[in-house]
Amino acid sequence: RKKMVKTALAVVLALAVTPALAQRKDCNELKDEIDAKIKKNGVKEFSLIIVGMDDKEDGKVVGTCDGGTKKIVYKRGM
């Protein structure tokens, strides 16, 4: 009985999370959200660049968007 309850709970949680995973986050919207968070942390000189997932770009990947087809790269300084 406990195993059945755990299995049912796992299924319910998986179904609850699935819509969030399936949504495609707009790159510009996500970039704006990341930009605001970085500025809130006091960083003044930085850039965020949206590139394709396979593109080589120096910097740190801070997000993915458009269903995982693009990434947002952070570079400190200007």
Coordinates of N, CA, C and O in Angstrom, one line a residue:
R1 N 0.8 -1.2 0.0 CA 0.0 0.0 0.0 C 0.9 1.3 0.0 O 0.6 2.2 -0.7
K2 N 1.9 1.3 0.8 CA 2.8 2.5 0.8 C 3.5 2.7 -0.5 O 3.6 3.8 -0.9
K3 N 3.8 1.6 -1.2 CA 4.5 1.7 -2.5 C 3.5 2.3 -3.5 O 3.9 3.2 -4.3
M4 N 2.3 1.9 -3.4 CA 1.3 2.5 -4.3 C 1.1 4.0 -4.1 O 0.9 4.7 -5.1
V5 N 1.0 4.4 -2.8 CA 0.9 5.8 -2.5 C 2.1 6.6 -3.0 O 1.9 7.7 -3.6
K6 N 3.3 6.1 -2.8 CA 4.5 6.8 -3.3 C 4.5 6.9 -4.8 O 4.9 7.9 -5.3
T7 N 4.1 5.8 -5.5 CA 4.0 5.8 -6.9 C 3.0 6.9 -7.4 O 3.3 7.6 -8.3
A8 N 1.9 6.9 -6.8 CA 0.8 7.9 -7.2 C 1.3 9.3 -6.9 O 1.1 10.2 -7.8
L9 N 2.0 9.5 -5.8 CA 2.5 10.8 -5.5 C 3.5 11.3 -6.6 O 3.6 12.4 -7.0
A10 N 4.4 10.3 -6.9 CA 5.4 10.6 -7.9 C 4.8 11.0 -9.3 O 5.3 11.9 -10.0
V11 N 3.7 10.3 -9.7 CA 3.1 10.6 -10.9 C 2.4 11.9 -10.9 O 2.5 12.7 -11.8
V12 N 1.8 12.3 -9.8 CA 1.1 13.6 -9.6 C 2.2 14.7 -9.7 O 2.0 15.7 -10.4
L13 N 3.3 14.5 -9.0 CA 4.3 15.5 -9.1 C 4.9 15.7 -10.5 O 5.2 16.8 -11.0
A14 N 5.1 14.6 -11.2 CA 5.7 14.6 -12.5 C 4.7 15.4 -13.4 O 5.1 16.2 -14.3
L15 N 3.4 15.1 -13.3 CA 2.4 15.8 -14.2 C 2.4 17.3 -13.8 O 2.1 18.1 -14.7
A16 N 2.6 17.6 -12.6 CA 2.5 19.0 -12.2 C 3.7 19.8 -12.8 O 3.6 21.0 -13.1
V17 N 4.9 19.2 -12.9 CA 6.1 19.8 -13.3 C 6.2 19.8 -14.8 O 6.7 20.7 -15.4
T18 N 5.6 18.9 -15.5 CA 5.7 18.8 -17.0 C 5.3 20.0 -17.7 O 6.1 20.4 -18.6
P19 N 4.2 20.7 -17.4 CA 3.9 22.0 -18.2 C 5.0 23.0 -18.1 O 5.4 23.7 -19.1
A20 N 5.7 23.1 -16.9 CA 6.7 24.1 -16.8 C 7.9 23.7 -17.6 O 8.6 24.6 -18.2
L21 N 8.2 22.4 -17.7 CA 9.4 22.0 -18.5 C 9.1 22.1 -20.0 O 10.0 22.4 -20.8
A22 N 7.9 22.0 -20.4 CA 7.5 22.0 -21.8 C 7.5 23.4 -22.4 O 7.5 23.6 -23.6
Q23 N 7.3 24.4 -21.5 CA 7.2 25.8 -22.0 C 8.6 26.3 -22.6 O 9.6 25.9 -22.1
R24 N 8.5 27.1 -23.6 CA 9.6 27.6 -24.3 C 9.8 29.1 -23.8 O 9.0 29.9 -24.1
K25 N 10.8 29.3 -23.0 CA 11.1 30.6 -22.5 C 11.6 31.5 -23.6 O 12.6 31.1 -24.3
D26 N 11.0 32.7 -23.8 CA 11.5 33.6 -24.8 C 12.9 34.1 -24.4 O 13.1 34.5 -23.2
C27 N 13.8 34.2 -25.3 CA 15.2 34.6 -25.0 C 15.3 36.0 -24.5 O 16.0 36.3 -23.5
N28 N 14.6 36.9 -25.1 CA 14.7 38.3 -24.7 C 14.1 38.5 -23.3 O 14.6 39.3 -22.5
E29 N 13.0 37.8 -23.0 CA 12.4 37.9 -21.7 C 13.4 37.3 -20.6 O 13.6 37.9 -19.6
L30 N 14.0 36.2 -20.9 CA 14.9 35.6 -19.9 C 16.1 36.5 -19.8 O 16.6 36.7 -18.6
K31 N 16.6 37.0 -20.8 CA 17.8 37.9 -20.8 C 17.5 39.1 -19.9 O 18.3 39.5 -19.1
D32 N 16.3 39.7 -20.0 CA 15.9 40.8 -19.2 C 15.8 40.4 -17.7 O 16.3 41.2 -16.8
E33 N 15.3 39.2 -17.4 CA 15.3 38.8 -16.0 C 16.7 38.6 -15.4 O 16.9 39.0 -14.3
I34 N 17.5 38.0 -16.2 CA 18.9 37.7 -15.8 C 19.6 39.1 -15.6 O 20.3 39.3 -14.6
D35 N 19.4 40.0 -16.5 CA 20.0 41.3 -16.4 C 19.6 42.0 -15.1 O 20.5 42.6 -14.4
A36 N 18.4 42.0 -14.8 CA 17.9 42.6 -13.6 C 18.5 42.0 -12.3 O 18.9 42.7 -11.4
K37 N 18.6 40.7 -12.3 CA 19.2 40.0 -11.2 C 20.7 40.4 -11.0 O 21.2 40.6 -9.9
I38 N 21.4 40.4 -12.1 CA 22.8 40.8 -12.0 C 23.0 42.2 -11.5 O 23.8 42.5 -10.7
K39 N 22.2 43.2 -12.1 CA 22.3 44.5 -11.6 C 21.9 44.7 -10.1 O 22.5 45.5 -9.4
K40 N 20.9 43.9 -9.7 CA 20.5 43.9 -8.3 C 21.7 43.5 -7.4 O 21.7 43.9 -6.2
N41 N 22.5 42.6 -7.9 CA 23.7 42.2 -7.1 C 24.9 43.2 -7.2 O 25.9 42.9 -6.7
G42 N 24.7 44.3 -7.8 CA 25.6 45.4 -7.8 C 26.6 45.4 -9.0 O 27.6 46.2 -9.0
V43 N 26.5 44.5 -9.9 CA 27.4 44.4 -11.0 C 27.0 45.5 -12.0 O 25.8 45.5 -12.4
K44 N 27.9 46.3 -12.4 CA 27.6 47.4 -13.3 C 28.1 47.2 -14.7 O 27.4 47.7 -15.7
E45 N 29.2 46.6 -14.9 CA 29.8 46.4 -16.2 C 29.8 44.9 -16.6 O 30.6 44.2 -16.1
F46 N 28.9 44.6 -17.5 CA 28.7 43.2 -18.0 C 28.0 43.2 -19.3 O 27.4 44.2 -19.7
S47 N 28.0 42.1 -19.9 CA 27.2 41.9 -21.1 C 26.5 40.5 -21.1 O 27.1 39.6 -20.6
L48 N 25.4 40.4 -21.7 CA 24.7 39.2 -21.9 C 24.4 39.0 -23.4 O 23.9 39.9 -24.1
I49 N 24.8 37.9 -23.9 CA 24.8 37.6 -25.4 C 23.9 36.4 -25.6 O 24.1 35.4 -25.0
I50 N 23.0 36.5 -26.5 CA 22.2 35.3 -26.9 C 22.8 34.7 -28.1 O 23.0 35.4 -29.2
V51 N 23.2 33.4 -28.0 CA 23.8 32.7 -29.2 C 23.1 31.3 -29.3 O 22.5 30.8 -28.4
G52 N 23.4 30.7 -30.4 CA 22.9 29.3 -30.6 C 23.6 28.3 -29.7 O 24.7 28.6 -29.2
M53 N 23.0 27.2 -29.4 CA 23.6 26.3 -28.4 C 24.9 25.7 -28.9 O 25.8 25.5 -28.1
D54 N 25.2 25.6 -30.2 CA 26.4 25.1 -30.7 C 27.5 26.2 -30.9 O 28.6 25.9 -31.2
D55 N 27.1 27.4 -30.8 CA 28.0 28.5 -31.0 C 29.1 28.6 -29.9 O 28.7 28.4 -28.7
K56 N 30.3 28.9 -30.2 CA 31.4 29.0 -29.3 C 31.4 30.5 -28.9 O 31.6 31.4 -29.7
E57 N 31.3 30.8 -27.6 CA 31.4 32.1 -27.1 C 32.1 32.1 -25.8 O 31.7 31.3 -24.9
D58 N 33.1 33.0 -25.6 CA 33.7 33.1 -24.3 C 32.8 33.6 -23.3 O 31.9 34.5 -23.6
G59 N 32.8 33.2 -22.0 CA 32.0 33.6 -21.0 C 31.3 32.5 -20.3 O 31.5 31.3 -20.6
K60 N 30.4 32.8 -19.4 CA 29.7 31.8 -18.6 C 28.2 31.7 -19.1 O 27.5 32.7 -19.2
V61 N 27.8 30.5 -19.4 CA 26.4 30.3 -19.8 C 25.5 30.4 -18.5 O 25.7 29.7 -17.5
V62 N 24.6 31.4 -18.6 CA 23.7 31.7 -17.4 C 22.3 31.3 -17.7 O 21.4 31.5 -16.8
G63 N 22.0 30.8 -18.8 CA 20.6 30.4 -19.1 C 20.4 29.8 -20.5 O 21.3 30.0 -21.4
T64 N 19.4 29.0 -20.7 CA 19.0 28.5 -22.0 C 17.6 28.9 -22.3 O 16.8 29.2 -21.4
C65 N 17.3 29.1 -23.6 CA 15.9 29.6 -23.9 C 15.5 29.0 -25.3 O 16.3 28.3 -25.9
D66 N 14.3 29.4 -25.7 CA 13.7 28.9 -27.0 C 13.8 27.4 -27.1 O 14.3 26.8 -28.0
G67 N 13.3 26.8 -26.0 CA 13.3 25.3 -26.0 C 14.6 24.6 -26.0 O 14.7 23.5 -26.5
G68 N 15.7 25.3 -25.5 CA 17.0 24.7 -25.5 C 17.8 24.9 -26.7 O 18.8 24.2 -26.9
T69 N 17.3 25.7 -27.7 CA 18.0 25.9 -28.9 C 19.0 27.1 -28.8 O 19.9 27.2 -29.7
K70 N 18.9 27.9 -27.8 CA 19.8 29.0 -27.6 C 20.3 29.1 -26.2 O 19.7 28.5 -25.3
K71 N 21.4 29.8 -26.0 CA 21.9 30.0 -24.6 C 22.3 31.5 -24.4 O 22.5 32.2 -25.4
I72 N 22.3 31.9 -23.2 CA 22.6 33.3 -22.8 C 24.0 33.2 -22.1 O 24.2 32.5 -21.1
V73 N 24.9 34.0 -22.7 CA 26.3 34.0 -22.1 C 26.6 35.3 -21.4 O 26.3 36.4 -22.0
Y74 N 27.1 35.2 -20.2 CA 27.5 36.3 -19.4 C 29.0 36.6 -19.5 O 29.8 35.7 -19.4
K75 N 29.3 37.9 -19.7 CA 30.7 38.3 -19.7 C 30.8 39.5 -18.8 O 30.0 40.5 -18.9
R76 N 31.7 39.5 -17.8 CA 31.9 40.6 -16.9 C 32.8 41.6 -17.6 O 33.7 41.3 -18.3
G77 N 32.5 42.9 -17.3 CA 33.2 44.0 -18.0 C 32.5 44.3 -19.3 O 31.6 43.7 -19.7
M78 N 33.1 45.4 -19.9 CA 32.5 45.8 -21.2 C 33.5 45.6 -22.3 O 34.6 45.6 -22.3

